Coordinates of C-alpha atoms and ligand atoms in Angstrom, one line a residue:
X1 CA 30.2 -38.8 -98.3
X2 CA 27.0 -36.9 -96.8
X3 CA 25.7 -37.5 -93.5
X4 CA 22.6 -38.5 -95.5
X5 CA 24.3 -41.1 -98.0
X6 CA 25.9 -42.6 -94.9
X7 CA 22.8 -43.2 -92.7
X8 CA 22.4 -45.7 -91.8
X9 CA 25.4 -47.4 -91.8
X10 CA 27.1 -44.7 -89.6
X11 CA 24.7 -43.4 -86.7
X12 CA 27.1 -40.6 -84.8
X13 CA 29.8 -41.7 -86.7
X14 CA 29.6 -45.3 -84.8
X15 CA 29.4 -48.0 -87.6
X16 CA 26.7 -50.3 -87.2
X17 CA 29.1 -53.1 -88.9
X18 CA 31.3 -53.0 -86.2
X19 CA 28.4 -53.2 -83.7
X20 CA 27.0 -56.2 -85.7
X21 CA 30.8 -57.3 -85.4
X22 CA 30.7 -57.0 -81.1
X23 CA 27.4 -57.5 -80.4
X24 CA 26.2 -60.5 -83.1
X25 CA 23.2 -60.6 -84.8
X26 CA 19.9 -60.1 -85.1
X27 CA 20.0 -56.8 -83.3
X28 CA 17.8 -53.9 -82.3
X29 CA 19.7 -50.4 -82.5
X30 CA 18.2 -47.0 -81.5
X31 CA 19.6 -43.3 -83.0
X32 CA 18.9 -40.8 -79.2
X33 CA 19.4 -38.3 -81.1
X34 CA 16.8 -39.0 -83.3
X35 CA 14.8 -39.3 -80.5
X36 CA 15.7 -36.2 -78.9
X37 CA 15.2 -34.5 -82.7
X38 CA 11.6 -36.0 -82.7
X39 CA 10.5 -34.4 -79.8
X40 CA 11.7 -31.0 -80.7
X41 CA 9.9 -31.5 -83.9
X42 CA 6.3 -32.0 -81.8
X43 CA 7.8 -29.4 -79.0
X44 CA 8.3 -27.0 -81.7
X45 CA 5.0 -27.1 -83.7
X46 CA 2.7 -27.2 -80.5
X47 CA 5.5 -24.2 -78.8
X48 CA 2.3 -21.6 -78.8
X49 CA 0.2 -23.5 -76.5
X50 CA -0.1 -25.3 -73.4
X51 CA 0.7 -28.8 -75.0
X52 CA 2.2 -31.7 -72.8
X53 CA 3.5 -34.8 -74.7
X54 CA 3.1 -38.6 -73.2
X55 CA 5.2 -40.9 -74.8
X56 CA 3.3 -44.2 -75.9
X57 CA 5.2 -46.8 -74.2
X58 CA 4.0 -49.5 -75.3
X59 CA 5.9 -48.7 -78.8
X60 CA 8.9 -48.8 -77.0
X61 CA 9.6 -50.3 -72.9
X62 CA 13.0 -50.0 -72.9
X63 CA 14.2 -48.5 -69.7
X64 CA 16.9 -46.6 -71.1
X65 CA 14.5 -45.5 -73.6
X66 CA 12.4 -44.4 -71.2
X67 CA 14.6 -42.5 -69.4
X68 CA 16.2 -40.8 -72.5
X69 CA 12.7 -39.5 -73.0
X70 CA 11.6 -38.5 -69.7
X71 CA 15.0 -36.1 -69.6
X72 CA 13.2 -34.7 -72.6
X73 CA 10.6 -33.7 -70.5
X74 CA 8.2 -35.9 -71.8
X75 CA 5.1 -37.8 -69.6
X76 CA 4.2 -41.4 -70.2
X77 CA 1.0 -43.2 -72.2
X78 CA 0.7 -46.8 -70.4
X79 CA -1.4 -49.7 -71.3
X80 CA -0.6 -52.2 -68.4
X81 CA -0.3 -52.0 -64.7
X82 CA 3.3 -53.5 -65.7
X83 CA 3.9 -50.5 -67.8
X84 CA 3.3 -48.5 -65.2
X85 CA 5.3 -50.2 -63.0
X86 CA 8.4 -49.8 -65.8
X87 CA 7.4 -45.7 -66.5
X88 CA 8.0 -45.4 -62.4
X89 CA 11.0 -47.6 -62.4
X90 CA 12.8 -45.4 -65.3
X91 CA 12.0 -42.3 -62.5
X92 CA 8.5 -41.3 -64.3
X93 CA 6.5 -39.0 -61.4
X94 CA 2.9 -40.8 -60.8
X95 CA 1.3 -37.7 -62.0
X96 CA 3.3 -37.7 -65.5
X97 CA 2.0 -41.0 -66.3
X98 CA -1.4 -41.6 -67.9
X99 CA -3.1 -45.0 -67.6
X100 CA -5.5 -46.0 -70.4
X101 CA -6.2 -49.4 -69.8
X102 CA -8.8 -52.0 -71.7
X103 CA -10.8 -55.0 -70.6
X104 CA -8.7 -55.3 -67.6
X105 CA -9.3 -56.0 -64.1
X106 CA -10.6 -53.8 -61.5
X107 CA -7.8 -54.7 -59.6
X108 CA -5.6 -53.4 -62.2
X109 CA -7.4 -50.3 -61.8
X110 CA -7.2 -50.2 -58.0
X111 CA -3.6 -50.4 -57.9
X112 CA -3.2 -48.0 -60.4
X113 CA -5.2 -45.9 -58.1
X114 CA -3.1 -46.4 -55.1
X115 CA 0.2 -45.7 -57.5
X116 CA -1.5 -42.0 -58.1
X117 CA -1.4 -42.0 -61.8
X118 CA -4.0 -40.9 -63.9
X119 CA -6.9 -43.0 -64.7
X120 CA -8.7 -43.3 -68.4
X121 CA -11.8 -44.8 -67.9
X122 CA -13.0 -46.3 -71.8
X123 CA -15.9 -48.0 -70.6
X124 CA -19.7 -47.7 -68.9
X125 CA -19.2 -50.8 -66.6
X126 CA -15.7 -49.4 -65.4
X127 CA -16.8 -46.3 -64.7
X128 CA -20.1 -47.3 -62.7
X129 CA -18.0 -49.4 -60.9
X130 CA -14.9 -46.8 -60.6
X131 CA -17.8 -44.3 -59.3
X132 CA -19.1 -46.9 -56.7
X133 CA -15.8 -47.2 -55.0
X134 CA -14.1 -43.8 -55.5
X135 CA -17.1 -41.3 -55.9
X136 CA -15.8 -38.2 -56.5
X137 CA -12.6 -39.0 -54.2
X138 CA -10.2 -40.5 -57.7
X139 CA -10.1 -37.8 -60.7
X140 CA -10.4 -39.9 -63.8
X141 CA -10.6 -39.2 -67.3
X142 CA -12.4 -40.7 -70.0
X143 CA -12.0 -42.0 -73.5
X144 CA -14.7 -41.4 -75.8
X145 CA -14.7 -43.5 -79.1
X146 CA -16.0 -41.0 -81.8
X147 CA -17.1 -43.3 -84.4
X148 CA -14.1 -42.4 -87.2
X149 CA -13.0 -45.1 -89.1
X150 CA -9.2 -43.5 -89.8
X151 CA -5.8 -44.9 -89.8
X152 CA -3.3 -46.8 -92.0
X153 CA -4.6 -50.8 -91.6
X154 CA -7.8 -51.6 -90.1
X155 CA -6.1 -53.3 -87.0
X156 CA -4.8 -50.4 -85.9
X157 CA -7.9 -48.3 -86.4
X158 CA -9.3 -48.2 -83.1
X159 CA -12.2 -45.3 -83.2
X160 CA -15.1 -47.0 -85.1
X161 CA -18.6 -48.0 -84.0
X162 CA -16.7 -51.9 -83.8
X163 CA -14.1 -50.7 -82.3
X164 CA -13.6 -52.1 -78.4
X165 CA -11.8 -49.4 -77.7
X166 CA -13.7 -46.2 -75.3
X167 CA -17.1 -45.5 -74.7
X168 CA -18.9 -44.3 -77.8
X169 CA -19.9 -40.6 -78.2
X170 CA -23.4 -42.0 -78.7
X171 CA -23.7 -43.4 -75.5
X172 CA -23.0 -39.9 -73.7
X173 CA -26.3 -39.5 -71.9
X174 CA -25.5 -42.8 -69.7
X175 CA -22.3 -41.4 -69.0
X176 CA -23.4 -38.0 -67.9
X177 CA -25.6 -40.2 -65.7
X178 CA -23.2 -42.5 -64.0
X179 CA -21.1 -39.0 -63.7
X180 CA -23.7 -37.0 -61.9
X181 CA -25.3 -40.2 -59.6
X182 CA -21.3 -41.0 -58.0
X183 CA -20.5 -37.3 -58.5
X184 CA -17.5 -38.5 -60.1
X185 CA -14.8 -35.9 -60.7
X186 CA -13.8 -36.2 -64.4
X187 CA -10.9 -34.4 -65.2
X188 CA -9.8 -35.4 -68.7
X189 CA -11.6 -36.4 -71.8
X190 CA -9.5 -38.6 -74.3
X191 CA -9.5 -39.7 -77.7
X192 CA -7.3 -41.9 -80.1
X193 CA -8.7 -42.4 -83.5
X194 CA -5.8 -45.1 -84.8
X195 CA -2.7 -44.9 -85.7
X196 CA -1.0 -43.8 -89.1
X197 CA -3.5 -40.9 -89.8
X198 CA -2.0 -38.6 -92.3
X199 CA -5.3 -36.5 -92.7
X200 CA -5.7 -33.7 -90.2
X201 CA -8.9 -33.1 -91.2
X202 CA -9.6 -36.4 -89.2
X203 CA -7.6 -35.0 -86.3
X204 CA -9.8 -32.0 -86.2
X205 CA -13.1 -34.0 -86.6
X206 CA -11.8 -35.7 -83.4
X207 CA -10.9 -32.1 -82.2
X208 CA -14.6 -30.9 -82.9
X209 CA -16.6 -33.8 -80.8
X210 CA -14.1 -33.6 -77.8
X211 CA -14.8 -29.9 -77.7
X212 CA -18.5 -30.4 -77.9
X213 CA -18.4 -32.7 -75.4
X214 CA -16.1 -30.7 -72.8
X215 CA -18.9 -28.3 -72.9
X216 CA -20.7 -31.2 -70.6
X217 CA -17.8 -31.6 -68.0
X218 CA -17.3 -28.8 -65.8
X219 CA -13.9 -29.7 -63.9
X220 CA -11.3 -30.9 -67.1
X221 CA -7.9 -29.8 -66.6
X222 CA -6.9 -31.5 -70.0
X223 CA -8.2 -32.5 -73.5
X224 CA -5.6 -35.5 -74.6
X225 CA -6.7 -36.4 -78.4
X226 CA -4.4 -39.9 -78.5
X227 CA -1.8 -40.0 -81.3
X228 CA -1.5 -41.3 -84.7
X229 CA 0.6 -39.5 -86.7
X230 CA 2.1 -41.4 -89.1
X231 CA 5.8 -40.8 -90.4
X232 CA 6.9 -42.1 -94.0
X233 CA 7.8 -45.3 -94.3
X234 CA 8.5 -45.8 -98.1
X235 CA 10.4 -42.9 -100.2
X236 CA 7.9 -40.4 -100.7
X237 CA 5.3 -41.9 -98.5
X238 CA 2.7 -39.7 -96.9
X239 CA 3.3 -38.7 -93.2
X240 CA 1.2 -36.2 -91.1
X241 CA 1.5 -32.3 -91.7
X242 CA 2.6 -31.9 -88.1
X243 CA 3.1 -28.1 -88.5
X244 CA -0.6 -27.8 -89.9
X245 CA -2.4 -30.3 -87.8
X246 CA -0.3 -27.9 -84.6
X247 CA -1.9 -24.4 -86.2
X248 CA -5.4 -25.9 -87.2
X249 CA -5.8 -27.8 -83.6
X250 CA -4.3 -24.6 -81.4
X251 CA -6.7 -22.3 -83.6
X252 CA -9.5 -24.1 -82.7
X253 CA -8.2 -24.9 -79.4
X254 CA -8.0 -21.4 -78.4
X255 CA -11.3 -20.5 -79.4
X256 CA -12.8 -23.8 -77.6
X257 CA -10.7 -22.8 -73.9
X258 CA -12.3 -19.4 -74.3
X259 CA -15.9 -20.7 -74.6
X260 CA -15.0 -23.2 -71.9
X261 CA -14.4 -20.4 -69.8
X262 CA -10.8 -21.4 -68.8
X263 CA -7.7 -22.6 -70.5
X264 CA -6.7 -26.1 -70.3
X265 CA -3.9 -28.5 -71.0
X266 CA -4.0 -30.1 -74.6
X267 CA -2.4 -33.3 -74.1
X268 CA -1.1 -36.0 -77.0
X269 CA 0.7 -39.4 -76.9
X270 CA 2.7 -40.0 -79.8
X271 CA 5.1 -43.4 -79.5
X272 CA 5.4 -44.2 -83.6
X273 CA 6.6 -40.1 -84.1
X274 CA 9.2 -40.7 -81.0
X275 CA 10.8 -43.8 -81.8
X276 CA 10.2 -45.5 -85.2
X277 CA 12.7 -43.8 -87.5
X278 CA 15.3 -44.2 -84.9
X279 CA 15.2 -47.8 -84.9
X280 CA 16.7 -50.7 -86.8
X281 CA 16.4 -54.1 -87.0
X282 CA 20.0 -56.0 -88.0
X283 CA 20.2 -59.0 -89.2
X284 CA 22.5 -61.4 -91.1
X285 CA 21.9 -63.2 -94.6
X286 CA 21.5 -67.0 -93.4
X287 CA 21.0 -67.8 -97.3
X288 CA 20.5 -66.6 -100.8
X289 CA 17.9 -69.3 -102.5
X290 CA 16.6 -69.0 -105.9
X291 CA 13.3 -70.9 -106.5
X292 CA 12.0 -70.6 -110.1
X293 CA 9.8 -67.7 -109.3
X294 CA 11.6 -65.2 -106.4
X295 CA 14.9 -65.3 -105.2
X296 CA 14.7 -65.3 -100.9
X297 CA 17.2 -64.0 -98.7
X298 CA 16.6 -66.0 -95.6
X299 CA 17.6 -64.1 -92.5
X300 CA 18.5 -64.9 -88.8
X301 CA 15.3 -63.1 -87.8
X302 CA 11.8 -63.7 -88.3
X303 CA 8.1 -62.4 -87.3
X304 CA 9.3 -63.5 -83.6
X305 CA 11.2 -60.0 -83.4
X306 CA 9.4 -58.1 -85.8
X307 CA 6.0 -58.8 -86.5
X308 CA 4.4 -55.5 -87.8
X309 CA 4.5 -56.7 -91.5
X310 CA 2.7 -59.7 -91.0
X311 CA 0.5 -58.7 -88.8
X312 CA -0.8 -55.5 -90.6
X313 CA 1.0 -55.6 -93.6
X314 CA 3.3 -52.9 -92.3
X315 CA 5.9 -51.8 -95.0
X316 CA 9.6 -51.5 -94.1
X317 CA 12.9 -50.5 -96.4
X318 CA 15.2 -52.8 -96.5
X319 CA 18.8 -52.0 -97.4
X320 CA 22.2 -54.0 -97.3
X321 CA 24.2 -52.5 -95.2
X322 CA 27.7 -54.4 -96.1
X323 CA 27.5 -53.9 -99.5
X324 CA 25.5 -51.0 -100.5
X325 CA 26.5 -50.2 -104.3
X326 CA 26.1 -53.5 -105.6
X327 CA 23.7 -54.0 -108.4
X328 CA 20.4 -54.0 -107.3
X329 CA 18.3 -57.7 -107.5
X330 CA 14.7 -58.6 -107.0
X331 CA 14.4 -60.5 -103.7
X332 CA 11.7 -61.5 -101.4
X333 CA 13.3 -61.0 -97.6
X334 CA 11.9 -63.9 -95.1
X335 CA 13.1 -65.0 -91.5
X336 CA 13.8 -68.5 -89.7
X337 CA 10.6 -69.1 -88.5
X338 CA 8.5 -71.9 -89.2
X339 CA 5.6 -70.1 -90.6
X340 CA 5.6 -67.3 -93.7
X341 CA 8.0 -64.6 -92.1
X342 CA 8.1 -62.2 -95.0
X343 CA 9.6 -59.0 -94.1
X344 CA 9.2 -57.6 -97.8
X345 CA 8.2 -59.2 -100.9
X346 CA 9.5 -57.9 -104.2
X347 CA 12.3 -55.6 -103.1
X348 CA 15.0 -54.5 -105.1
X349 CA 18.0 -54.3 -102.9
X350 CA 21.8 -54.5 -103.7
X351 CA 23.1 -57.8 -104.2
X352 CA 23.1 -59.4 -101.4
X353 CA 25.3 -62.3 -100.3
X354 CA 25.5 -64.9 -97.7
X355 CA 26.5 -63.3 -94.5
X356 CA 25.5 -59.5 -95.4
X357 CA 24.4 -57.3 -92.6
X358 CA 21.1 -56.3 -93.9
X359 CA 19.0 -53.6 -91.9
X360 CA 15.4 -53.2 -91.7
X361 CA 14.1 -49.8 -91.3
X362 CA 11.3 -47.9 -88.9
X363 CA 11.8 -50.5 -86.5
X364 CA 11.8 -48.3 -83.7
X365 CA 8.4 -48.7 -82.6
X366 CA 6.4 -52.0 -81.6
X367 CA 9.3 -53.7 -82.9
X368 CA 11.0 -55.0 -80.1
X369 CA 8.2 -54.2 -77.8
X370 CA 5.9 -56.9 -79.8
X371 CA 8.8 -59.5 -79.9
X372 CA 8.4 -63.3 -78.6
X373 CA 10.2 -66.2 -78.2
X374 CA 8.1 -68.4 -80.9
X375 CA 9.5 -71.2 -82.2
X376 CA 11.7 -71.0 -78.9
X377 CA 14.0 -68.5 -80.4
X378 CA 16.1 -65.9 -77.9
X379 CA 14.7 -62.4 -78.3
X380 CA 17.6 -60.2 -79.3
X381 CA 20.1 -57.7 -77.3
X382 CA 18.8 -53.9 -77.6
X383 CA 21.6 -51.2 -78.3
X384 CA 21.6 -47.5 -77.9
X385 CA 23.7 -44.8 -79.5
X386 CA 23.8 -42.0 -77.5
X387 CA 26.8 -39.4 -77.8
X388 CA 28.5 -41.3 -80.0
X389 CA 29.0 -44.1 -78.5
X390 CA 27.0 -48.0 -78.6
X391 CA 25.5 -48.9 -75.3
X392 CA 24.0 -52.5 -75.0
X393 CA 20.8 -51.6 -73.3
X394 CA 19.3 -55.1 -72.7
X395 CA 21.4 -58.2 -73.2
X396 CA 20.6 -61.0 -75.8
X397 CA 18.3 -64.2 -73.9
X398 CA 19.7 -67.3 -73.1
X399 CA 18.4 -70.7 -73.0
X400 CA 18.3 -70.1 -69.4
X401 CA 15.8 -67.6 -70.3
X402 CA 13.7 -70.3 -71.8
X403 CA 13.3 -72.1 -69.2
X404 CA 13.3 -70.4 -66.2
X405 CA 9.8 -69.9 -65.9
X406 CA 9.2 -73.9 -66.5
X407 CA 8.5 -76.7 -64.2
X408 CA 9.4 -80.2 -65.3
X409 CA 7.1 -82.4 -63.4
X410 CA 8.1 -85.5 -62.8
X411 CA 6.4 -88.0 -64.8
Ligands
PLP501 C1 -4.3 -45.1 -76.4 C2 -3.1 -45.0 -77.3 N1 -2.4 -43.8 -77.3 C3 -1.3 -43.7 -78.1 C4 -0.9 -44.6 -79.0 C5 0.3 -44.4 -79.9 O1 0.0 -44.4 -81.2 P1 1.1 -44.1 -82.3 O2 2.2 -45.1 -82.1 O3 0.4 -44.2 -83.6 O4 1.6 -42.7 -82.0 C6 -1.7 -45.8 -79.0 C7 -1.3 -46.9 -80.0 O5 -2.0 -47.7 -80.5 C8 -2.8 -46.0 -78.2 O6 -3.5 -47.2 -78.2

């Protein structure tokens, strides 16, 4: 059999049956080496330039995770004070980390300030008020929102006019005004358009305002322009051109750093490219039951692990893993919670019967990451194969789990 017609029930030769087997189901397993392949995909396109990669980690906390990715050489994207509290913890330098909060406390901010990492500023309150108390002390760098409405749902587009996220390009006047009147050192600009973009002429309209813009700020050291490529998710789906969005953007790049007057650092923050395709979500068949319209197969997992289908309608192949060759039936695959769980509606998949191992694919990225305990179910254990060999990288929760956090008063 080929590598290929094996995948994925064999990941380095280590059969994901027998993990099922030690580990029980539902369970999250990550491929490193698809990892590590991922980021010499994006090392490889960008190698002309001065391109430095910051792995989204809110797609994927993981420690180990981290970790395998920093010894890639990789920075971190953080969302959260507590994310940057897990990017130092998995030995991430203060510097290598880039902080791009929303709507949060100033607080946040002012820890995040005393941590040394690098501040994104997204919008005009924040920075007034980041200018007040740092003046030009704090480098910051700040996230313009450039009025594109691009990506693959319209929840996760986030650089339209009604977007919340940065501070529009329209408002730049004010900003070049709060800038000069705290003399505020600004040394990044940042934007991220969405996610799922397979267009990179939407990339380079991005490019073209961020440039434009730099022309404004005298001290950058970088130009980070987010993430948001998109990789297939269906057969034949569309992903993004990596290799011609890297010629296009370092074309134009080159051209912009010698107007500028100086080169600079390009920066990105890719977490779906890292970590999607090496994840899977394994679960067991609960039940087979026909109605008169659809035939479910009712699994022992539900939105509470993986919630990117019904969230934005996110697409994900399903296959059976125990029996693979069957003949393939018309199912609709739902989970055990007590609301509509559907993981994929109308699916052809081999025959599947009660106790099957059946995977869900591209479940690398905000799979686990966006995973709760509704309807009081345990979040699963986490495994990684790296070398050939299954790690359990975060144990399966407990009832203790539960409750810990709970105080029964008495009453
Ligand atoms: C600021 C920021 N950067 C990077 C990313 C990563 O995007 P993706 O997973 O599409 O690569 C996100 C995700 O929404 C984000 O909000």
């Amino acid at each position: 059999m080929s590598e290929q017609a094996k995948y994925p029930r064999f990941i380095q030769e280590v059969d994901l049956l027998e993990v099922c087997q030690q580990f029980g189901t539902p369970l999250y397993v990550y491929d490193a080496q698809k990892i590590i392949d991922q980021i010499q995909r994006l090392k490889n396109a960008f190698s002309r330039g001065q391109a430095k990669f910051k792995f989204a980690a809110k797609a994927l906390t993981n420690q180990s995770i981290l970790k395998l990715i920093r010894k890639q050489g990789l920075g971190l994207d953080v969302v959260s004070i507590q994310e940057v509290h897990l990017g130092l913890q998995a030995g991430f330098k203060p510097q290598e980390i880039m902080y791009t909060p929303n709507c949060v406390a100033f607080t946040e901010i002012q820890e995040a300030v005393e941590l040394g990492v690098t501040i994104n500023i997204d919008n005009l309150p924040l920075l007034d008020r980041f200018g007040q108390t740092y003046g030009s002390s704090v480098p910051c760098c700040i996230r313009l929102n450039p009025g594109i409405l691009a990506g693959g749902n319209f929840k996760i587009s986030t650089g339209h006019h009604r977007s919340k996220f940065g501070i529009s390009a329209l408002r730049l006047e004010e900003v070049l005004h709060t800038v000069s009147r705290y003399q505020i050192f600004v040394n990044g600009l940042h934007i991220h358009t969405g996610s799922d973009i397979t267009d990179v002429d939407v990339f380079m309209m991005g490019a073209e305002l961020l440039f434009k813009t730099a022309m404004k700020f005298p001290q950058l050291q970088f130009i980070d322009f987010g993430s948001g490529f998109k990789v297939p998710y269906k057969p034949d789906d569309a992903f993004t051109d990596l290799e011609q969005l890297a010629q296009r953007l370092q074309e134009k790049f080159d051209i912009f750093c010698q107007e500028y007057g100086r080169p600079l650092e390009m920066w990105f923050e890719p977490g779906k490219f890292i970590v999607s395709e090496a994840g899977f979500l394994l679960a067991s068949v609960n039940v087979v039951k026909p109605t008169p319209d659809i035939t479910f197969i009712g699994l022992d997992t539900g939105l509470n692990h993986l919630i990117r289908p019904m969230m934005y309608d996110a697409y994900h192949k399903i296959i059976n893993l125990s029996r693979p060759d069957g003949e393939k039936q018309r199912y609709d695959v739902v989970g055990y919670i007590c609301e509509t769980d559907t993981f994929g509606s109308d699916r052809d998949i081999a025959q599947v019967h009660e106790g099957d191992v059946i995977a869900i694919l591209n479940a690398g990225a905000y799979g686990f990451s966006m995973a709760s305990n509704y309807n009081s179910r345990l979040r699963p254990a986490e495994i990684l194969i790296y070398e050939g060999k299954a790690h359990l990288i975060r144990k399966k929760e407990n009832l203790e789990d539960l409750l810990k956090n709970q105080i029964a008063i008495e009453l």
